[in-house]
Amino acid sequence: QQQVKQSPQSLIVQKGGISIINCAYENTAFDYFPWYQQFPGKGPALLIAIRPDVSEKKEGRFTISFNKSAKQFSLHIMDSQPGDSATYFCAASITGNTPLVFGKGTRLSVIA
Amino acid sequence: NAGVTQTPKFQVLKTGQSMTLQCAQDMNHNSMYWYRQDPGMGLRLIYYSASEGTTDKGEVPNGYNVSRLNKREFSLRLESAAPSQTSVYFCASSAVGISYGYTFGSGTRLTVV
């Protein structure tokens, strides 16, 4: 059973546009939701994370929106740039209890 | 540079051969992990070690063994490699607990022929 479902698998966005990646989860005990960014040939790196006590968290051009009732969270990349082209993974865990469970990833391509 | 170091970076094995993937971190992190990454499958947890002296199975442990040698080092062993184990393997570590704050290594690309 896939605990975190991520969509779309791939995404092409024009430079300056908004990239949106969505994730849904089943386990209502999850209380930590990070997003990781991975460039080719590198390991994933933490981009931004949120806990369910807030509905939105913004860091620069990156925003996480969280909908607890729908069990969904999403990553918005504003003013997308070619340098944002990477694979993005959402993840979830239960604090102090379980390791991170990752979605299957979204390959983002930002074209000029 | 501080971080997670994985060796080797690339390896080709024949079916049935064995090998050990090495991972070391110099951040004094308590918890360490092994994930595999396959196209379209995301990152799947193989084994993890919440603290020195403990190891636990993840989602896909079959065909693998691990050893938490000390606080710094966490190795992954393939006793009899199979083509299905062709993958990119990532080691990660975390300081605060097993739930967050992961730092990943740069990966080992393994091909089993």
PDB file of C-alpha atoms in Angstrom:
ATOM      1  CA  GLN A   1       0.000   0.000   0.000  1.00  0.00           C
ATOM      2  CA  GLN A   2       1.441   3.279  -1.099  1.00  0.00           C
ATOM      3  CA  GLN A   3       1.276   5.626   1.859  1.00  0.00           C
ATOM      4  CA  VAL A   4       2.077   8.842   0.001  1.00  0.00           C
ATOM      5  CA  LYS A   5       0.749   9.375  -3.521  1.00  0.00           C
ATOM      6  CA  GLN A   6       2.421  12.046  -5.616  1.00  0.00           C
ATOM      7  CA  SER A   7       1.329  13.633  -8.888  1.00  0.00           C
ATOM      8  CA  PRO A   8       2.101  14.397 -11.605  1.00  0.00           C
ATOM      9  CA  GLN A   9       4.987  12.106 -12.543  1.00  0.00           C
ATOM     10  CA  SER A  10       6.430  14.783 -14.788  1.00  0.00           C
ATOM     11  CA  LEU A  11       5.781  18.456 -15.329  1.00  0.00           C
ATOM     12  CA  ILE A  12       6.908  20.989 -17.903  1.00  0.00           C
ATOM     13  CA  VAL A  13       6.544  24.662 -17.013  1.00  0.00           C
ATOM     14  CA  GLN A  14       7.504  27.820 -18.819  1.00  0.00           C
ATOM     15  CA  LYS A  15      10.087  30.062 -17.205  1.00  0.00           C
ATOM     16  CA  GLY A  16       8.316  32.481 -14.897  1.00  0.00           C
ATOM     17  CA  GLY A  17       5.313  30.228 -14.470  1.00  0.00           C
ATOM     18  CA  ILE A  18       4.006  28.441 -11.388  1.00  0.00           C
ATOM     19  CA  SER A  19       4.885  24.787 -10.798  1.00  0.00           C
ATOM     20  CA  ILE A  20       2.437  22.805  -8.680  1.00  0.00           C
ATOM     21  CA  ILE A  21       3.070  19.295  -7.358  1.00  0.00           C
ATOM     22  CA  ASN A  22       0.502  17.467  -5.267  1.00  0.00           C
ATOM     23  CA  CYS A  23       0.666  14.741  -2.646  1.00  0.00           C
ATOM     24  CA  ALA A  24      -1.980  12.799  -0.769  1.00  0.00           C
ATOM     25  CA  TYR A  25      -1.564  10.579   2.263  1.00  0.00           C
ATOM     26  CA  GLU A  26      -3.610   7.942   4.048  1.00  0.00           C
ATOM     27  CA  ASN A  27      -2.201   7.751   7.552  1.00  0.00           C
ATOM     28  CA  THR A  28      -3.795  10.454   9.712  1.00  0.00           C
ATOM     29  CA  ALA A  29      -1.025   9.975  12.288  1.00  0.00           C
ATOM     30  CA  PHE A  30       1.528  11.582   9.948  1.00  0.00           C
ATOM     31  CA  ASP A  31       2.600  14.906  11.411  1.00  0.00           C
ATOM     32  CA  TYR A  32       5.630  15.956   9.400  1.00  0.00           C
ATOM     33  CA  PHE A  33       5.556  16.669   5.658  1.00  0.00           C
ATOM     34  CA  PRO A  34       8.812  17.640   3.917  1.00  0.00           C
ATOM     35  CA  TRP A  35       9.676  18.189   0.297  1.00  0.00           C
ATOM     36  CA  TYR A  36      13.042  17.132  -1.100  1.00  0.00           C
ATOM     37  CA  GLN A  37      14.757  18.346  -4.263  1.00  0.00           C
ATOM     38  CA  GLN A  38      17.113  16.133  -6.236  1.00  0.00           C
ATOM     39  CA  PHE A  39      19.401  17.143  -9.096  1.00  0.00           C
ATOM     40  CA  PRO A  40      20.774  14.498 -11.477  1.00  0.00           C
ATOM     41  CA  GLY A  41      23.615  12.512  -9.958  1.00  0.00           C
ATOM     42  CA  LYS A  42      23.030  13.928  -6.488  1.00  0.00           C
ATOM     43  CA  GLY A  43      21.236  12.832  -3.374  1.00  0.00           C
ATOM     44  CA  PRO A  44      17.938  14.449  -2.342  1.00  0.00           C
ATOM     45  CA  ALA A  45      18.177  17.609  -0.257  1.00  0.00           C
ATOM     46  CA  LEU A  46      15.549  19.066   2.059  1.00  0.00           C
ATOM     47  CA  LEU A  47      13.748  21.977   0.440  1.00  0.00           C
ATOM     48  CA  ILE A  48      10.922  22.916   2.800  1.00  0.00           C
ATOM     49  CA  ALA A  49       8.742  21.181   5.393  1.00  0.00           C
ATOM     50  CA  ILE A  50       5.448  21.723   7.190  1.00  0.00           C
ATOM     51  CA  ARG A  51       3.579  20.401  10.217  1.00  0.00           C
ATOM     52  CA  PRO A  52      -0.232  20.073  10.288  1.00  0.00           C
ATOM     53  CA  ASP A  53      -0.766  22.919  12.759  1.00  0.00           C
ATOM     54  CA  VAL A  54      -0.356  25.430   9.901  1.00  0.00           C
ATOM     55  CA  SER A  55      -2.017  25.532   6.486  1.00  0.00           C
ATOM     56  CA  GLU A  56       0.785  27.206   4.574  1.00  0.00           C
ATOM     57  CA  LYS A  57       4.523  27.758   4.794  1.00  0.00           C
ATOM     58  CA  LYS A  58       6.517  29.954   2.473  1.00  0.00           C
ATOM     59  CA  GLU A  59      10.265  30.123   1.923  1.00  0.00           C
ATOM     60  CA  GLY A  60      11.271  32.401  -0.915  1.00  0.00           C
ATOM     61  CA  ARG A  61       9.643  31.166  -4.114  1.00  0.00           C
ATOM     62  CA  PHE A  62       8.638  27.844  -2.536  1.00  0.00           C
ATOM     63  CA  THR A  63       5.333  27.396  -0.701  1.00  0.00           C
ATOM     64  CA  ILE A  64       3.751  24.344   0.892  1.00  0.00           C
ATOM     65  CA  SER A  65      -0.039  24.320   1.172  1.00  0.00           C
ATOM     66  CA  PHE A  66      -1.550  21.825   3.600  1.00  0.00           C
ATOM     67  CA  ASN A  67      -5.139  20.604   3.768  1.00  0.00           C
ATOM     68  CA  LYS A  68      -5.562  18.368   6.810  1.00  0.00           C
ATOM     69  CA  SER A  69      -9.197  17.453   6.175  1.00  0.00           C
ATOM     70  CA  ALA A  70      -8.447  16.346   2.633  1.00  0.00           C
ATOM     71  CA  LYS A  71      -5.173  14.703   3.658  1.00  0.00           C
ATOM     72  CA  GLN A  72      -3.349  16.533   0.912  1.00  0.00           C
ATOM     73  CA  PHE A  73      -0.384  18.854   0.636  1.00  0.00           C
ATOM     74  CA  SER A  74       1.222  20.551  -2.316  1.00  0.00           C
ATOM     75  CA  LEU A  75       4.359  22.369  -3.363  1.00  0.00           C
ATOM     76  CA  HIS A  76       4.083  25.603  -5.320  1.00  0.00           C
ATOM     77  CA  ILE A  77       7.135  27.057  -7.043  1.00  0.00           C
ATOM     78  CA  MET A  78       6.511  30.650  -8.039  1.00  0.00           C
ATOM     79  CA  ASP A  79       8.395  32.328 -10.881  1.00  0.00           C
ATOM     80  CA  SER A  80       9.866  28.960 -11.897  1.00  0.00           C
ATOM     81  CA  GLN A  81      13.410  29.098 -13.262  1.00  0.00           C
ATOM     82  CA  PRO A  82      15.443  26.670 -15.392  1.00  0.00           C
ATOM     83  CA  GLY A  83      17.622  26.087 -12.324  1.00  0.00           C
ATOM     84  CA  ASP A  84      14.563  24.611 -10.582  1.00  0.00           C
ATOM     85  CA  SER A  85      14.574  21.727 -13.056  1.00  0.00           C
ATOM     86  CA  ALA A  86      14.968  18.682 -10.816  1.00  0.00           C
ATOM     87  CA  THR A  87      13.053  15.787  -9.325  1.00  0.00           C
ATOM     88  CA  TYR A  88      10.894  16.660  -6.340  1.00  0.00           C
ATOM     89  CA  PHE A  89       9.788  14.205  -3.675  1.00  0.00           C
ATOM     90  CA  CYS A  90       7.153  14.688  -1.030  1.00  0.00           C
ATOM     91  CA  ALA A  91       7.410  12.636   2.142  1.00  0.00           C
ATOM     92  CA  ALA A  92       5.689  12.057   5.449  1.00  0.00           C
ATOM     93  CA  SER A  93       6.445  10.637   8.854  1.00  0.00           C
ATOM     94  CA  ILE A  94       5.201  10.325  12.419  1.00  0.00           C
ATOM     95  CA  THR A  95       7.510  12.391  14.608  1.00  0.00           C
ATOM     96  CA  GLY A  96       9.742  10.234  16.751  1.00  0.00           C
ATOM     97  CA  ASN A  97       8.128   7.059  15.532  1.00  0.00           C
ATOM     98  CA  THR A  98       8.655   6.282  11.856  1.00  0.00           C
ATOM     99  CA  PRO A  99      11.228   6.984   9.143  1.00  0.00           C
ATOM    100  CA  LEU A 100      10.230   9.134   6.198  1.00  0.00           C
ATOM    101  CA  VAL A 101       7.968   7.573   3.575  1.00  0.00           C
ATOM    102  CA  PHE A 102       8.489   9.114   0.159  1.00  0.00           C
ATOM    103  CA  GLY A 103       6.238   9.699  -2.823  1.00  0.00           C
ATOM    104  CA  LYS A 104       7.345   8.434  -6.220  1.00  0.00           C
ATOM    105  CA  GLY A 105       8.697  11.778  -7.351  1.00  0.00           C
ATOM    106  CA  THR A 106       7.933  14.438  -9.943  1.00  0.00           C
ATOM    107  CA  ARG A 107      10.415  15.365 -12.635  1.00  0.00           C
ATOM    108  CA  LEU A 108      10.113  19.101 -13.239  1.00  0.00           C
ATOM    109  CA  SER A 109      11.474  20.735 -16.370  1.00  0.00           C
ATOM    110  CA  VAL A 110      11.396  24.520 -16.606  1.00  0.00           C
ATOM    111  CA  ILE A 111      11.866  25.684 -20.165  1.00  0.00           C
ATOM    112  CA  ALA A 112      12.831  29.152 -21.327  1.00  0.00           C
TER     113      ALA A 112
ATOM    114  CA  ASN B   1      33.375  18.581   3.736  1.00  0.00           C
ATOM    115  CA  ALA B   2      30.948  17.477   6.421  1.00  0.00           C
ATOM    116  CA  GLY B   3      28.215  15.138   5.317  1.00  0.00           C
ATOM    117  CA  VAL B   4      27.426  11.596   4.266  1.00  0.00           C
ATOM    118  CA  THR B   5      30.015   9.711   2.227  1.00  0.00           C
ATOM    119  CA  GLN B   6      29.124   6.632   0.203  1.00  0.00           C
ATOM    120  CA  THR B   7      31.517   4.240  -1.473  1.00  0.00           C
ATOM    121  CA  PRO B   8      31.748   3.087  -4.166  1.00  0.00           C
ATOM    122  CA  LYS B   9      29.988   5.519  -6.484  1.00  0.00           C
ATOM    123  CA  PHE B  10      29.536   2.937  -9.240  1.00  0.00           C
ATOM    124  CA  GLN B  11      29.647  -0.860  -9.246  1.00  0.00           C
ATOM    125  CA  VAL B  12      28.852  -3.642 -11.687  1.00  0.00           C
ATOM    126  CA  LEU B  13      28.240  -7.103 -10.244  1.00  0.00           C
ATOM    127  CA  LYS B  14      27.505 -10.450 -11.772  1.00  0.00           C
ATOM    128  CA  THR B  15      24.439 -12.334 -10.569  1.00  0.00           C
ATOM    129  CA  GLY B  16      25.291 -14.233  -7.408  1.00  0.00           C
ATOM    130  CA  GLN B  17      28.235 -12.068  -6.394  1.00  0.00           C
ATOM    131  CA  SER B  18      28.281 -10.338  -3.049  1.00  0.00           C
ATOM    132  CA  MET B  19      29.327  -6.861  -2.069  1.00  0.00           C
ATOM    133  CA  THR B  20      29.086  -4.302   0.710  1.00  0.00           C
ATOM    134  CA  LEU B  21      28.101  -0.690   0.227  1.00  0.00           C
ATOM    135  CA  GLN B  22      29.783   1.602   2.700  1.00  0.00           C
ATOM    136  CA  CYS B  23      28.338   4.709   4.311  1.00  0.00           C
ATOM    137  CA  ALA B  24      29.907   7.071   6.809  1.00  0.00           C
ATOM    138  CA  GLN B  25      28.724  10.353   8.305  1.00  0.00           C
ATOM    139  CA  ASP B  26      30.749  12.886  10.237  1.00  0.00           C
ATOM    140  CA  MET B  27      27.887  14.960  11.664  1.00  0.00           C
ATOM    141  CA  ASN B  28      27.511  12.940  14.881  1.00  0.00           C
ATOM    142  CA  HIS B  29      24.022  11.883  13.798  1.00  0.00           C
ATOM    143  CA  ASN B  30      22.277   9.150  15.736  1.00  0.00           C
ATOM    144  CA  SER B  31      20.095   7.662  12.992  1.00  0.00           C
ATOM    145  CA  MET B  32      21.089   6.253   9.608  1.00  0.00           C
ATOM    146  CA  TYR B  33      19.164   4.824   6.675  1.00  0.00           C
ATOM    147  CA  TRP B  34      19.493   2.964   3.397  1.00  0.00           C
ATOM    148  CA  TYR B  35      17.086   3.746   0.555  1.00  0.00           C
ATOM    149  CA  ARG B  36      16.970   2.502  -3.003  1.00  0.00           C
ATOM    150  CA  GLN B  37      15.763   4.628  -5.890  1.00  0.00           C
ATOM    151  CA  ASP B  38      14.277   3.097  -9.003  1.00  0.00           C
ATOM    152  CA  PRO B  39      12.649   4.888 -11.957  1.00  0.00           C
ATOM    153  CA  GLY B  40       9.011   5.617 -11.200  1.00  0.00           C
ATOM    154  CA  MET B  41       9.252   4.051  -7.738  1.00  0.00           C
ATOM    155  CA  GLY B  42      10.614   6.912  -5.671  1.00  0.00           C
ATOM    156  CA  LEU B  43      12.779   6.250  -2.635  1.00  0.00           C
ATOM    157  CA  ARG B  44      12.058   3.029  -0.781  1.00  0.00           C
ATOM    158  CA  LEU B  45      13.480   2.293   2.644  1.00  0.00           C
ATOM    159  CA  ILE B  46      15.567  -0.875   2.890  1.00  0.00           C
ATOM    160  CA  TYR B  47      16.833  -0.748   6.471  1.00  0.00           C
ATOM    161  CA  TYR B  48      17.422   1.860   9.105  1.00  0.00           C
ATOM    162  CA  SER B  49      19.265   2.245  12.372  1.00  0.00           C
ATOM    163  CA  ALA B  50      17.597   4.544  14.881  1.00  0.00           C
ATOM    164  CA  SER B  51      20.675   4.539  17.084  1.00  0.00           C
ATOM    165  CA  GLU B  52      24.005   2.782  17.403  1.00  0.00           C
ATOM    166  CA  GLY B  53      23.410  -0.887  18.134  1.00  0.00           C
ATOM    167  CA  THR B  54      19.917  -1.112  16.616  1.00  0.00           C
ATOM    168  CA  THR B  55      18.678  -1.903  13.121  1.00  0.00           C
ATOM    169  CA  ASP B  56      15.178  -2.335  11.710  1.00  0.00           C
ATOM    170  CA  LYS B  57      13.679  -3.468   8.446  1.00  0.00           C
ATOM    171  CA  GLY B  58      12.105  -1.021   6.082  1.00  0.00           C
ATOM    172  CA  GLU B  59       9.758  -1.519   3.150  1.00  0.00           C
ATOM    173  CA  VAL B  60      12.053  -3.648   0.941  1.00  0.00           C
ATOM    174  CA  PRO B  61      14.590  -5.552   3.114  1.00  0.00           C
ATOM    175  CA  ASN B  62      14.670  -8.883   1.277  1.00  0.00           C
ATOM    176  CA  GLY B  63      18.076  -9.748  -0.141  1.00  0.00           C
ATOM    177  CA  TYR B  64      19.925  -7.248   2.045  1.00  0.00           C
ATOM    178  CA  ASN B  65      21.678  -7.163   5.389  1.00  0.00           C
ATOM    179  CA  VAL B  66      23.023  -4.207   7.321  1.00  0.00           C
ATOM    180  CA  SER B  67      25.577  -3.513  10.004  1.00  0.00           C
ATOM    181  CA  ARG B  68      25.771  -0.435  12.193  1.00  0.00           C
ATOM    182  CA  LEU B  69      29.487  -0.670  12.788  1.00  0.00           C
ATOM    183  CA  ASN B  70      29.655   2.366  15.077  1.00  0.00           C
ATOM    184  CA  LYS B  71      27.930   5.717  15.321  1.00  0.00           C
ATOM    185  CA  ARG B  72      29.519   6.947  12.082  1.00  0.00           C
ATOM    186  CA  GLU B  73      29.214   3.924   9.813  1.00  0.00           C
ATOM    187  CA  PHE B  74      26.276   1.956   8.430  1.00  0.00           C
ATOM    188  CA  SER B  75      26.937  -0.653   5.745  1.00  0.00           C
ATOM    189  CA  LEU B  76      24.578  -2.468   3.384  1.00  0.00           C
ATOM    190  CA  ARG B  77      25.441  -5.973   2.186  1.00  0.00           C
ATOM    191  CA  LEU B  78      24.116  -7.893  -0.786  1.00  0.00           C
ATOM    192  CA  GLU B  79      24.919 -11.557  -0.144  1.00  0.00           C
ATOM    193  CA  SER B  80      23.907 -12.899  -3.561  1.00  0.00           C
ATOM    194  CA  ALA B  81      23.169 -10.104  -6.004  1.00  0.00           C
ATOM    195  CA  ALA B  82      20.211 -10.377  -8.368  1.00  0.00           C
ATOM    196  CA  PRO B  83      19.313  -8.254 -11.427  1.00  0.00           C
ATOM    197  CA  SER B  84      16.306  -6.930  -9.464  1.00  0.00           C
ATOM    198  CA  GLN B  85      18.774  -5.224  -7.152  1.00  0.00           C
ATOM    199  CA  THR B  86      20.023  -2.993  -9.939  1.00  0.00           C
ATOM    200  CA  SER B  87      19.319   0.434  -8.519  1.00  0.00           C
ATOM    201  CA  VAL B  88      20.750   3.618  -7.094  1.00  0.00           C
ATOM    202  CA  TYR B  89      21.334   3.268  -3.362  1.00  0.00           C
ATOM    203  CA  PHE B  90      21.282   6.230  -1.028  1.00  0.00           C
ATOM    204  CA  CYS B  91      22.473   6.390   2.525  1.00  0.00           C
ATOM    205  CA  ALA B  92      21.121   9.116   4.803  1.00  0.00           C
ATOM    206  CA  SER B  93      21.504  10.220   8.381  1.00  0.00           C
ATOM    207  CA  SER B  94      19.563  12.372  10.816  1.00  0.00           C
ATOM    208  CA  ALA B  95      20.403  14.008  14.114  1.00  0.00           C
ATOM    209  CA  VAL B  96      17.208  14.628  15.971  1.00  0.00           C
ATOM    210  CA  GLY B  97      15.348  11.380  15.416  1.00  0.00           C
ATOM    211  CA  ILE B  98      14.203   8.989  12.773  1.00  0.00           C
ATOM    212  CA  SER B  99      11.440  11.213  11.467  1.00  0.00           C
ATOM    213  CA  TYR B 100      13.125  14.242   9.948  1.00  0.00           C
ATOM    214  CA  GLY B 101      16.290  16.224   9.232  1.00  0.00           C
ATOM    215  CA  TYR B 102      17.737  13.777   6.717  1.00  0.00           C
ATOM    216  CA  THR B 103      21.070  14.401   5.006  1.00  0.00           C
ATOM    217  CA  PHE B 104      21.651  12.163   1.997  1.00  0.00           C
ATOM    218  CA  GLY B 105      24.846  10.922   0.429  1.00  0.00           C
ATOM    219  CA  SER B 106      25.429  11.197  -3.309  1.00  0.00           C
ATOM    220  CA  GLY B 107      24.485   7.589  -4.004  1.00  0.00           C
ATOM    221  CA  THR B 108      25.916   4.328  -5.318  1.00  0.00           C
ATOM    222  CA  ARG B 109      24.788   3.243  -8.767  1.00  0.00           C
ATOM    223  CA  LEU B 110      24.732  -0.557  -8.807  1.00  0.00           C
ATOM    224  CA  THR B 111      24.190  -2.697 -11.871  1.00  0.00           C
ATOM    225  CA  VAL B 112      23.740  -6.456 -11.573  1.00  0.00           C
ATOM    226  CA  VAL B 113      24.172  -8.374 -14.827  1.00  0.00           C
TER     227      VAL B 113
END
